Structures are given as structure tokens and as C-alpha cells.
Amino acid sequence: MIPASQLVFFTFMWITLMPNASVVAEIKTPHPRCPSSMEQTRKQETRMRKEDSTKVRPLKYKQILHIEDHDFAIRPGFGGSPVPVGIDIQVESIDSISEVDMDFTMTFYLRHYWKDERLAFPSKTNKSMTFDHRLIEKIWVPDIFFVHSKRSFIHDTTVENIMLRVHPDGNVLFSVRITVSAMCFMDFSRFPLDTQNCSLELESYAYNEEDLMLYWKHGNKSLNTDEHISLSQFFVEEFSASSGFAFYSSTGWYNRLFINFVLRRHIFFFVLQTYFPAMLMVMLSWVSFWIDRRAVPARVSLGITTVLTMSTILSGVSASMPQVSYVKAVDVYLWVSSLFVFLSVIEYAAVNYLTTVEERRRFKKTGKISRMYSIEATQAMAFDGCYHDSKTDMDQTSFSLHSEEDALQARCISNLSADSPRIKRRKSLGGQVGRIILENNHVIDTYSRILFPTVYITFNLFYWSIYV
């Protein structure tokens, strides 16, 4: 029995100890591997670490610029001399000029230059580091704002148009693309023959001259413009840069920079849309001086039409302009032109009245109707514009001078109609009409044909010599 029990015990021990022995053997026995493959693997891992160092140190720029070691809520050199901040601007476009709102909209690149020694970093190659808008919130930047601005925004397509470049010695370039709508105090006393001077003003909001010195980086060359800047109504004559100071009673003196530009208005549009139509209406009103003075409907309708047209032109110009309290150059021209048109209507009213007075005086003196009111075909045509060929048509034409003269007028008309011969259709009426107009022309019409054009031409000579 003893040998059997010993056999069982040795069998159990062998089963228990054999796995441990195999593990030890595996640890002690090295796997066969090629030395060249191990060396290639090490080289590949080293190359990957060099090419993508951001995965090794995701906050490397913070360590290089020492952002965590300084308080960037305080300006550089706090407690000492003011930090100088240079400015230069590249104007991309002038988007619009509004006379009604008295403002302009401009898009440009605004660049700031200053030195912050807290951002200095060691560099063997002396190369700068460029960042986007995400670093702006972590460091100090100048707080420039635009005086008299109404609206402004930083372009953000496809990302915010902000660039920050830091040099090893701590010099910083901060560039941003901005669109600003600002006020322009315009003078319309010479409109539309005017020239407007507008300016965009830059200033630090929080730091006065004791903390921040704002200046143009390259003097007058700090303001650059695109050569292709053009506007529909204006020609940009000049861009210039200047500087000055602004005083606030509660905070003190501040440095202020000015972007000045001169705009000269194109006159050709207003010549076609305003001046030329006004000239035509005035000359059209002179046509009534050559129309027979007895053609009341023709002369009255012509005068009323020209007056209403001038009123329409005046309303159109006023609707596109601000409601200023002084007289503009275009107002002077249009109101004088309207006065000429109005005077042409008044001239005919005077002619008609004096003609009626003259006829009454002659009737009381002679007891006869003036020859001017004899009813012939050409004279009847002057009243209604129709040619009368038959005696029936002539008898149906009625002219009323005065209630007391109706009976006598009817008797004279019947006698003259019976005695006068019939007018043939083939007879030319041109000479008859011209003769009657000249014979029945009033002296006021005669002088008006010369006086009105002469005075209007003289006015135009003075107007254009003064305003152009």
C-alpha cells in the first residue's frame, strides 16, 4: 500500500509544478529576433516624435511665451513710461456714402505694433511665431476703438480674420480686418457741386497718454489704399494720415489718429437727371409766347404742365437729401427755374387781362367789335384747333366777351359771315395763321420772347461760374 500512496503523491506534485517550470523556462529563454528590425523600429519612433511635437507637448506655446508666468491684464511696462503702439492701415474699399444718414462705410486692415518683453522667447533661428485669434484672449493687446462709429465688426469668414505674430525679442504684430460705419459731417451748401471731407478717428478707450502712446508707424506712408477704389457718385481725391489729442474732463488727454479722405462728387448724373430736365421745362414754357393770345386752352395747359413737372423734379431731389435748414446749390437752380416757369404763366394772365381791357375800351369808344374778334376760319382754328370749312361750322362757334355785348356780337358775327367768301380746303393755312398771330400779337409777348431767354442765360452764366 505504501508504494501506491507514494506514487499518487509524486504524480500530484508533478502536475502542480510543471506549469511554473514552463513559465520560468519561457522567461529565461529569449525569443529569436533580428537586430536590424529593432533598430528600424527605434528610428521610426524618433522620427514621428520630431514631426509631430504638438502631440508630445500640447501646451508648448504657453511654456515658450511664459503666458502662465505673467499677468497680462496689465499693460507692458506698467508703472513706467507709456507703451508706444504704432498703427498702419491698408484700406481695402469704401463701400458706401450716404447723404441721408451722413455716414460712410469702410473696410480695411488695421495693424498694431508694440513690444511686450514678457512674450520674448529664445530662438536660434530668430524666427517669429504666428498665431490666430485664440491667443488674443490670453495676452495684452491695445484697446483701439473708432470715434463717432455707428457700426463695426470683425470679419469671421471662414474664421475670424485676426493674426498675431510674436518675435523672439518680444515685438508683436496684431492685424485685424474690420468694416466700420462712421459719421461724416457733410456740408451740402454746394450740392451737387460739392466736395466732402470725411475722417475716421482711432483712439485708445482705457489708456490715456500716460499709459499708451498711439502713433503712425511709418508716418504719412502708414496709410495705404487700393488703387482701384471707386464709388458711383464720388471720386476719391486724397487720402492722408494725421494725429492729435482728445481731452475728456473725467479721464484726461488721449492720443488720437485720423484717416482723412476727400470726396468730390460726379456731376454728370445730376446734369442728366436734374439740371437738363429743368432747362427743358423752362424753354418749353417760352413756347407759349409764340402761341396766339386768344388760344386760352393751349397756353394755360402748357403753363400748368411745366409748373407741375418742375414740382416733380423738386420733390425727387428733396426725397434723396437730408432735411437741412440751409439752401443748397441745386435748390437755387431749381427754384429759379420754377420761378421762370411760373412767370410765363403770370405773363399770359397779364396778356389776357390787358387784351380784355383793351377790347372793352374799344367797344365803348366805337360801338364795334374789334377786327381781332372777326370770325374767320383761321381765327376759329386758333380757339379750338379745328379747321372750319362750312358756314354751318362757323355759325356754331361761340365766343363770349361780356354779358352786355352778347346781342351786338351775334349781330356782327352774322353780318360778317354772310359777307365773307368761303375758304377752300386746298388753300394753305400756314400764311394765314402766321399773319393773324403777328397782327394780334401783344406787346408783352413780344418783349417776353427776348427778355426771358436773355435773363435765364445770364443766370446760368453766373450760377456755373460761382459753383463750378
Short mmCIF file of C-alpha atoms in Angstrom, two decimals, residues 17-462:
data_model
loop_
_atom_site.label_atom_id
_atom_site.label_comp_id
_atom_site.label_asym_id
_atom_site.label_seq_id
_atom_site.Cartn_x
_atom_site.Cartn_y
_atom_site.Cartn_z
CA LEU A 17 4.93 22.15 -10.52
CA MET A 18 5.15 21.62 -14.29
CA PRO A 19 3.30 24.88 -15.43
CA ASN A 20 5.53 27.08 -13.25
CA ALA A 21 8.58 25.45 -14.68
CA SER A 22 7.44 26.10 -18.22
CA VAL A 23 6.84 29.82 -17.45
CA VAL A 24 10.29 30.14 -15.95
CA ALA A 25 11.74 28.48 -18.99
CA GLU A 26 9.95 30.94 -21.28
CA ILE A 27 11.26 33.89 -19.29
CA LYS A 28 14.82 32.65 -19.30
CA THR A 29 14.76 31.60 -22.93
CA PRO A 30 14.84 34.71 -25.26
CA HIS A 31 12.76 34.77 -28.42
CA PRO A 32 14.82 34.90 -31.53
CA ARG A 33 14.63 38.46 -33.12
CA CYS A 34 16.55 40.25 -35.83
CA PRO A 35 18.74 43.09 -34.51
CA SER A 36 18.18 45.18 -37.69
CA SER A 37 14.38 45.23 -37.29
CA MET A 38 14.69 46.53 -33.72
CA GLU A 39 16.94 49.37 -34.87
CA GLN A 40 14.48 50.38 -37.63
CA THR A 41 11.62 50.49 -35.13
CA ARG A 42 13.54 52.81 -32.82
CA LYS A 43 14.40 55.19 -35.70
CA GLN A 44 10.77 55.35 -36.86
CA GLU A 45 9.53 56.22 -33.37
CA THR A 46 12.14 59.00 -33.07
CA ARG A 47 11.17 60.47 -36.46
CA MET A 48 7.47 60.51 -35.56
CA ARG A 49 8.17 62.37 -32.33
CA LYS A 50 10.13 65.04 -34.22
CA GLU A 51 7.48 65.53 -36.93
CA ASP A 52 4.51 65.88 -34.55
CA SER A 53 5.83 67.56 -31.45
CA THR A 54 2.38 69.03 -30.58
CA LYS A 55 1.21 65.57 -29.51
CA VAL A 56 4.05 65.38 -27.09
CA ARG A 57 3.52 68.90 -25.66
CA PRO A 58 0.02 70.25 -26.41
CA LEU A 59 0.68 73.48 -24.40
CA LYS A 60 4.12 74.18 -25.77
CA TYR A 61 3.38 77.79 -26.89
CA LYS A 62 2.27 78.69 -23.35
CA GLN A 63 5.55 77.43 -21.98
CA ILE A 64 7.63 79.22 -24.62
CA LEU A 65 5.82 82.57 -24.21
CA HIS A 66 5.59 82.22 -20.42
CA ILE A 67 1.88 83.03 -20.52
CA GLU A 68 1.19 81.33 -17.23
CA ASP A 69 4.03 83.18 -15.50
CA HIS A 70 2.73 86.76 -16.07
CA ASP A 71 -0.39 88.83 -15.51
CA PHE A 72 -1.38 90.03 -18.98
CA ALA A 73 -4.26 92.10 -17.64
CA ILE A 74 -1.63 94.79 -17.00
CA ARG A 75 -0.04 96.70 -19.87
CA PRO A 76 3.66 96.18 -20.69
CA GLY A 77 5.98 98.28 -18.56
CA PHE A 78 3.31 99.17 -16.04
CA GLY A 79 4.40 102.00 -13.77
CA GLY A 80 6.98 103.30 -16.22
CA SER A 81 6.83 105.22 -19.47
CA PRO A 82 3.78 104.79 -21.75
CA VAL A 83 3.91 101.85 -24.10
CA PRO A 84 4.29 103.04 -27.72
CA VAL A 85 1.80 101.44 -30.12
CA GLY A 86 2.38 102.01 -33.85
CA ILE A 87 -0.51 101.85 -36.30
CA ASP A 88 -0.68 101.35 -40.04
CA ILE A 89 -3.76 100.78 -42.20
CA GLN A 90 -4.43 99.21 -45.58
CA VAL A 91 -7.77 100.48 -46.95
CA GLU A 92 -9.48 97.75 -48.92
CA SER A 93 -12.64 99.58 -50.03
CA ILE A 94 -15.07 102.40 -49.32
CA ASP A 95 -18.32 100.51 -49.51
CA SER A 96 -20.91 103.30 -49.41
CA ILE A 97 -21.52 107.00 -48.80
CA SER A 98 -24.96 108.03 -47.52
CA GLU A 99 -26.05 111.66 -47.71
CA VAL A 100 -29.31 110.97 -45.90
CA ASP A 101 -27.63 109.32 -42.88
CA MET A 102 -24.45 111.39 -43.21
CA ASP A 103 -22.13 108.40 -42.81
CA PHE A 104 -19.71 106.21 -44.74
CA THR A 105 -18.71 102.54 -44.60
CA MET A 106 -15.09 101.45 -44.98
CA THR A 107 -13.31 98.07 -44.94
CA PHE A 108 -9.62 98.00 -44.05
CA TYR A 109 -6.77 96.06 -42.40
CA LEU A 110 -5.78 97.53 -39.03
CA ARG A 111 -2.26 96.61 -37.84
CA HIS A 112 -0.83 97.29 -34.36
CA TYR A 113 2.87 97.21 -33.45
CA TRP A 114 4.20 97.18 -29.89
CA LYS A 115 6.79 95.43 -27.72
CA ASP A 116 5.97 93.20 -24.77
CA GLU A 117 9.11 91.73 -23.20
CA ARG A 118 7.01 89.25 -21.30
CA LEU A 119 6.43 87.43 -24.61
CA ALA A 120 10.13 87.19 -25.53
CA PHE A 121 11.39 83.66 -26.14
CA PRO A 122 14.76 82.09 -27.04
CA SER A 123 15.26 81.21 -30.69
CA LYS A 124 18.39 80.06 -32.50
CA THR A 125 16.94 80.89 -35.93
CA ASN A 126 15.36 84.22 -34.86
CA LYS A 127 12.09 83.23 -36.46
CA SER A 128 8.76 84.67 -35.34
CA MET A 129 5.75 82.66 -34.24
CA THR A 130 2.33 83.29 -35.83
CA PHE A 131 -0.98 82.65 -34.04
CA ASP A 132 -4.67 83.11 -34.77
CA HIS A 133 -7.47 84.67 -32.72
CA ARG A 134 -7.33 82.06 -29.95
CA LEU A 135 -4.26 83.64 -28.36
CA ILE A 136 -5.72 87.16 -28.24
CA GLU A 137 -7.74 86.47 -25.09
CA LYS A 138 -4.65 85.29 -23.19
CA ILE A 139 -2.32 88.26 -23.70
CA TRP A 140 -2.48 92.07 -23.55
CA VAL A 141 -3.50 93.90 -26.76
CA PRO A 142 -4.25 97.62 -27.35
CA ASP A 143 -7.91 98.59 -26.88
CA ILE A 144 -8.38 100.71 -30.02
CA PHE A 145 -11.88 101.96 -30.83
CA PHE A 146 -13.35 104.21 -33.56
CA VAL A 147 -14.69 107.60 -32.55
CA HIS A 148 -18.14 108.52 -33.97
CA SER A 149 -18.63 104.98 -35.29
CA LYS A 150 -22.19 103.70 -35.71
CA ARG A 151 -21.50 100.05 -36.53
CA SER A 152 -18.37 97.92 -36.82
CA PHE A 153 -17.48 94.24 -36.95
CA ILE A 154 -14.54 91.91 -37.46
CA HIS A 155 -14.85 89.63 -40.46
CA ASP A 156 -15.23 85.98 -39.49
CA THR A 157 -15.36 84.07 -42.78
CA THR A 158 -14.17 81.37 -42.73
CA VAL A 159 -12.62 82.07 -39.33
CA GLU A 160 -12.06 85.34 -37.50
CA ASN A 161 -9.72 87.47 -39.61
CA ILE A 162 -7.15 88.03 -36.85
CA MET A 163 -3.42 87.44 -37.00
CA LEU A 164 -0.88 87.70 -34.15
CA ARG A 165 2.85 87.47 -34.82
CA VAL A 166 5.36 87.36 -31.94
CA HIS A 167 9.10 87.88 -32.49
CA PRO A 168 11.81 86.43 -30.22
CA ASP A 169 12.66 89.88 -28.79
CA GLY A 170 9.02 90.47 -27.74
CA ASN A 171 7.91 92.66 -30.67
CA VAL A 172 4.29 91.94 -31.55
CA LEU A 173 2.26 92.47 -34.74
CA PHE A 174 -1.51 92.32 -34.33
CA SER A 175 -3.56 92.55 -37.56
CA VAL A 176 -7.34 92.50 -37.92
CA ARG A 177 -9.77 93.02 -40.85
CA ILE A 178 -12.61 95.37 -39.91
CA THR A 179 -15.62 97.06 -41.52
CA VAL A 180 -16.67 100.34 -39.87
CA SER A 181 -19.62 102.67 -40.47
CA ALA A 182 -18.84 106.11 -39.06
CA MET A 183 -20.29 109.60 -39.17
CA CYS A 184 -19.17 112.16 -41.72
CA PHE A 185 -20.23 115.74 -41.08
CA MET A 186 -21.19 116.86 -44.59
CA ASP A 187 -21.87 120.35 -45.90
CA PHE A 188 -24.48 120.39 -48.68
CA SER A 189 -24.49 124.13 -49.39
CA ARG A 190 -22.85 123.42 -52.78
CA PHE A 191 -24.66 120.15 -53.53
CA PRO A 192 -24.33 118.52 -56.09
CA LEU A 193 -21.23 120.53 -56.99
CA ASP A 194 -19.73 119.81 -53.58
CA THR A 195 -16.58 118.27 -52.14
CA GLN A 196 -16.83 116.40 -48.83
CA ASN A 197 -14.08 115.92 -46.23
CA CYS A 198 -14.54 112.82 -44.09
CA SER A 199 -12.33 111.25 -41.44
CA LEU A 200 -12.13 108.07 -39.38
CA GLU A 201 -10.69 108.60 -35.89
CA LEU A 202 -8.84 105.97 -33.81
CA GLU A 203 -8.23 106.20 -30.09
CA SER A 204 -7.47 104.03 -27.06
CA TYR A 205 -10.53 103.57 -24.90
CA ALA A 206 -8.96 102.89 -21.48
CA TYR A 207 -5.36 104.12 -21.63
CA ASN A 208 -4.66 107.85 -21.74
CA GLU A 209 -1.39 109.42 -22.87
CA GLU A 210 0.33 108.49 -19.58
CA ASP A 211 -0.12 104.75 -20.30
CA LEU A 212 -0.26 104.43 -24.09
CA MET A 213 1.28 106.49 -26.89
CA LEU A 214 -0.54 105.99 -30.18
CA TYR A 215 1.34 107.00 -33.36
CA TRP A 216 1.54 106.25 -37.07
CA LYS A 217 4.13 103.53 -37.59
CA HIS A 218 5.59 104.86 -40.86
CA GLY A 219 4.42 108.47 -40.78
CA ASN A 220 2.38 109.53 -43.84
CA LYS A 221 3.20 106.21 -45.50
CA SER A 222 1.29 104.35 -42.79
CA LEU A 223 -1.96 104.78 -44.75
CA ASN A 224 -2.12 102.68 -47.91
CA THR A 225 -5.06 102.37 -50.28
CA ASP A 226 -6.11 100.14 -53.11
CA GLU A 227 -5.62 101.81 -56.49
CA HIS A 228 -8.98 100.51 -57.73
CA ILE A 229 -11.15 102.17 -55.07
CA SER A 230 -14.13 103.76 -56.85
CA LEU A 231 -17.61 104.95 -55.96
CA SER A 232 -20.72 105.50 -58.04
CA GLN A 233 -21.20 109.18 -57.13
CA PHE A 234 -17.81 110.22 -55.81
CA PHE A 235 -14.20 110.39 -56.86
CA VAL A 236 -11.66 109.86 -54.06
CA GLU A 237 -9.25 112.74 -54.45
CA GLU A 238 -6.94 112.29 -51.46
CA PHE A 239 -6.06 110.02 -48.54
CA SER A 240 -3.95 111.39 -45.69
CA ALA A 241 -2.97 110.49 -42.12
CA SER A 242 -2.75 112.89 -39.19
CA SER A 243 -2.65 112.79 -35.41
CA GLY A 244 -3.81 114.87 -32.47
CA PHE A 245 -5.14 114.80 -28.93
CA ALA A 246 -8.57 114.48 -27.37
CA PHE A 247 -9.44 115.73 -23.90
CA TYR A 248 -12.07 114.26 -21.57
CA SER A 249 -12.76 116.09 -18.34
CA SER A 250 -13.02 112.91 -16.28
CA THR A 251 -10.10 110.88 -17.65
CA GLY A 252 -7.60 113.29 -19.23
CA TRP A 253 -5.79 113.52 -22.56
CA TYR A 254 -5.72 110.74 -25.16
CA ASN A 255 -3.76 110.24 -28.37
CA ARG A 256 -5.98 110.22 -31.45
CA LEU A 257 -5.18 109.25 -35.05
CA PHE A 258 -7.10 110.49 -38.11
CA ILE A 259 -7.70 108.88 -41.50
CA ASN A 260 -8.68 111.80 -43.75
CA PHE A 261 -10.06 111.46 -47.27
CA VAL A 262 -11.58 113.95 -49.72
CA LEU A 263 -14.57 113.03 -51.89
CA ARG A 264 -15.54 115.00 -54.99
CA ARG A 265 -19.00 114.32 -56.40
CA HIS A 266 -19.55 113.31 -60.02
CA ILE A 267 -21.79 115.99 -61.58
CA PHE A 268 -22.77 114.17 -64.79
CA PHE A 269 -25.55 112.13 -63.14
CA PHE A 270 -27.23 115.25 -61.75
CA VAL A 271 -26.86 117.09 -65.06
CA LEU A 272 -28.85 114.34 -66.77
CA GLN A 273 -31.40 113.80 -64.02
CA THR A 274 -31.96 117.31 -62.65
CA TYR A 275 -30.38 120.23 -64.49
CA PHE A 276 -31.14 119.24 -68.07
CA PRO A 277 -34.85 118.44 -67.43
CA ALA A 278 -35.21 121.76 -65.58
CA MET A 279 -33.69 123.62 -68.55
CA LEU A 280 -36.08 121.87 -70.94
CA MET A 281 -39.11 122.81 -68.84
CA VAL A 282 -38.07 126.46 -68.77
CA MET A 283 -37.54 126.55 -72.53
CA LEU A 284 -40.85 124.74 -73.06
CA SER A 285 -42.64 127.45 -71.09
CA TRP A 286 -41.30 130.02 -73.59
CA VAL A 287 -43.28 128.33 -76.38
CA SER A 288 -46.46 129.96 -75.03
CA PHE A 289 -45.08 133.38 -76.07
CA TRP A 290 -45.43 132.28 -79.70
CA ILE A 291 -48.95 130.88 -79.39
CA ASP A 292 -51.90 133.12 -80.30
CA ARG A 293 -53.03 135.00 -77.24
CA ARG A 294 -56.66 134.02 -77.87
CA ALA A 295 -55.79 130.28 -77.64
CA VAL A 296 -56.54 130.15 -73.94
CA PRO A 297 -56.66 126.32 -73.53
CA ALA A 298 -53.33 125.82 -75.30
CA ARG A 299 -51.39 128.42 -73.34
CA VAL A 300 -52.93 127.62 -69.96
CA SER A 301 -52.43 123.86 -70.28
CA LEU A 302 -48.82 124.35 -71.39
CA GLY A 303 -48.10 126.59 -68.41
CA ILE A 304 -49.73 124.24 -65.88
CA THR A 305 -47.86 121.22 -67.31
CA THR A 306 -44.46 122.87 -66.97
CA VAL A 307 -45.23 124.04 -63.42
CA LEU A 308 -46.26 120.54 -62.32
CA THR A 309 -43.18 119.00 -63.95
CA MET A 310 -40.90 121.37 -62.07
CA SER A 311 -42.67 120.47 -58.83
CA THR A 312 -41.99 116.79 -59.52
CA ILE A 313 -38.29 117.45 -60.10
CA LEU A 314 -38.07 119.42 -56.85
CA SER A 315 -39.79 116.64 -54.89
CA GLY A 316 -37.46 113.99 -56.31
CA VAL A 317 -34.34 115.90 -55.30
CA SER A 318 -35.66 116.64 -51.80
CA ALA A 319 -36.55 112.99 -51.17
CA SER A 320 -32.95 111.85 -51.66
CA MET A 321 -31.41 114.52 -49.44
CA PRO A 322 -31.32 115.12 -45.67
CA GLN A 323 -33.65 117.77 -44.32
CA VAL A 324 -31.08 120.51 -43.83
CA SER A 325 -32.02 124.03 -42.79
CA TYR A 326 -29.92 125.88 -45.39
CA VAL A 327 -30.22 126.37 -49.13
CA LYS A 328 -28.34 124.00 -51.44
CA ALA A 329 -26.93 124.85 -54.84
CA VAL A 330 -29.40 122.60 -56.59
CA ASP A 331 -32.25 124.33 -54.72
CA VAL A 332 -31.13 127.69 -56.09
CA TYR A 333 -31.17 126.40 -59.66
CA LEU A 334 -34.47 124.56 -59.42
CA TRP A 335 -36.30 127.35 -57.62
CA VAL A 336 -35.10 129.96 -60.11
CA SER A 337 -36.15 127.67 -62.95
CA SER A 338 -39.54 127.20 -61.31
CA LEU A 339 -39.82 130.96 -60.99
CA PHE A 340 -39.26 131.37 -64.74
CA VAL A 341 -41.94 128.79 -65.47
CA PHE A 342 -44.33 130.43 -63.06
CA LEU A 343 -43.66 133.87 -64.54
CA SER A 344 -44.51 132.56 -68.01
CA VAL A 345 -47.97 131.62 -66.68
CA ILE A 346 -48.34 135.00 -65.00
CA GLU A 347 -47.24 136.67 -68.24
CA TYR A 348 -50.12 135.11 -70.13
CA ALA A 349 -52.55 136.06 -67.38
CA ALA A 350 -51.42 139.66 -67.79
CA VAL A 351 -51.69 139.47 -71.58
CA ASN A 352 -55.20 138.02 -71.37
CA TYR A 353 -56.34 140.63 -68.86
CA LEU A 354 -54.92 143.57 -70.79
CA THR A 355 -56.45 142.25 -74.01
CA THR A 356 -59.88 142.12 -72.38
CA VAL A 357 -59.50 145.65 -71.01
CA GLU A 358 -58.42 146.90 -74.42
CA GLU A 359 -61.41 145.36 -76.16
CA ARG A 360 -63.85 146.78 -73.66
CA ARG A 361 -62.39 150.24 -74.07
CA ARG A 362 -62.53 149.98 -77.86
CA PHE A 363 -66.11 148.71 -77.79
CA LYS A 364 -67.25 151.58 -75.61
CA LYS A 365 -65.49 154.08 -77.87
CA THR A 366 -66.55 152.82 -81.33
CA GLY A 367 -69.52 150.62 -80.52
CA LYS A 368 -67.99 147.84 -82.69
CA ILE A 369 -66.28 144.57 -82.04
CA SER A 370 -62.60 144.81 -82.79
CA ARG A 371 -61.35 143.27 -86.00
CA MET A 372 -59.36 140.96 -83.82
CA TYR A 373 -62.56 139.11 -82.96
CA SER A 374 -63.87 138.76 -86.50
CA ILE A 375 -64.68 135.16 -87.12
CA GLU A 376 -62.68 133.69 -89.90
CA ALA A 377 -61.63 130.11 -90.39
CA THR A 378 -58.04 130.70 -89.36
CA GLN A 379 -59.14 132.65 -86.29
CA ALA A 380 -61.63 129.98 -85.27
CA MET A 381 -58.90 127.42 -85.59
CA ALA A 382 -56.88 129.38 -83.02
CA PHE A 383 -59.63 128.77 -80.49
CA ASP A 384 -60.29 125.04 -80.77
CA GLY A 385 -57.55 123.76 -83.07
CA CYS A 386 -60.02 122.63 -85.80
CA TYR A 387 -60.31 123.86 -89.38
CA HIS A 388 -63.79 125.19 -90.19
CA ASP A 389 -64.83 124.95 -93.83
CA SER A 390 -68.59 125.46 -93.89
CA LYS A 391 -70.84 128.28 -92.90
CA THR A 392 -72.61 125.95 -90.52
CA ASP A 393 -69.42 125.24 -88.59
CA MET A 394 -68.67 128.89 -88.42
CA ASP A 395 -72.09 129.77 -87.08
CA GLN A 396 -71.79 127.11 -84.38
CA THR A 397 -68.63 128.70 -82.95
CA SER A 398 -69.44 130.73 -79.88
CA PHE A 399 -67.27 133.38 -78.28
CA SER A 400 -68.39 135.25 -75.23
CA LEU A 401 -66.82 138.56 -74.37
CA HIS A 402 -69.18 140.08 -71.90
CA SER A 403 -72.82 139.59 -70.86
CA GLU A 404 -73.77 143.11 -72.07
CA GLU A 405 -72.15 142.54 -75.51
CA ASP A 406 -73.76 139.21 -76.48
CA ALA A 407 -76.53 140.69 -78.68
CA LEU A 408 -74.26 143.03 -80.56
CA GLN A 409 -71.62 140.31 -81.01
CA ALA A 410 -74.18 137.92 -82.51
CA ARG A 411 -75.36 140.54 -84.99
CA CYS A 412 -71.82 141.35 -86.09
CA ILE A 413 -70.94 137.70 -86.49
CA SER A 414 -73.94 137.00 -88.73
CA ASN A 415 -73.18 140.02 -90.96
CA LEU A 416 -69.52 139.14 -91.31
CA SER A 417 -70.30 135.50 -92.01
CA ALA A 418 -72.73 136.45 -94.79
CA ASP A 419 -70.31 138.87 -96.45
CA SER A 420 -67.13 136.78 -96.26
CA PRO A 421 -66.38 134.19 -99.02
CA ARG A 422 -65.97 130.53 -98.31
CA ILE A 423 -62.49 129.23 -97.66
CA LYS A 424 -61.42 126.31 -99.81
CA ARG A 425 -59.73 123.19 -98.33
CA ARG A 426 -56.94 123.42 -100.83
CA LYS A 427 -55.96 126.88 -99.57
CA SER A 428 -52.88 126.86 -97.37
CA LEU A 429 -53.46 127.99 -93.79
CA GLY A 430 -49.82 128.49 -92.83
CA GLY A 431 -49.56 132.04 -94.07
CA GLN A 432 -52.98 132.99 -92.69
CA VAL A 433 -52.20 131.70 -89.20
CA GLY A 434 -48.80 133.39 -89.12
CA ARG A 435 -50.28 136.70 -90.31
CA ILE A 436 -53.03 136.62 -87.71
CA ILE A 437 -50.58 135.81 -84.89
CA LEU A 438 -48.34 138.71 -85.86
CA GLU A 439 -51.25 141.11 -86.29
CA ASN A 440 -52.83 140.15 -82.98
CA ASN A 441 -49.58 139.87 -81.05
CA HIS A 442 -49.45 141.70 -77.72
CA VAL A 443 -46.50 143.87 -76.82
CA ILE A 444 -45.86 141.85 -73.63
CA ASP A 445 -45.42 138.65 -75.67
CA THR A 446 -43.04 140.48 -77.98
CA TYR A 447 -40.78 141.62 -75.16
CA SER A 448 -41.06 138.28 -73.30
CA ARG A 449 -39.65 136.39 -76.29
CA ILE A 450 -36.41 138.34 -75.83
CA LEU A 451 -36.37 139.13 -72.14
CA PHE A 452 -37.00 135.64 -70.68
CA PRO A 453 -34.22 133.79 -72.62
CA THR A 454 -31.75 136.64 -72.03
CA VAL A 455 -32.27 136.70 -68.27
CA TYR A 456 -32.19 132.89 -67.98
CA ILE A 457 -28.95 132.61 -69.94
CA THR A 458 -27.41 135.33 -67.77
CA PHE A 459 -28.49 133.45 -64.64
CA ASN A 460 -26.85 130.24 -65.92
CA LEU A 461 -23.59 132.04 -66.59
CA PHE A 462 -23.47 133.43 -63.06
#
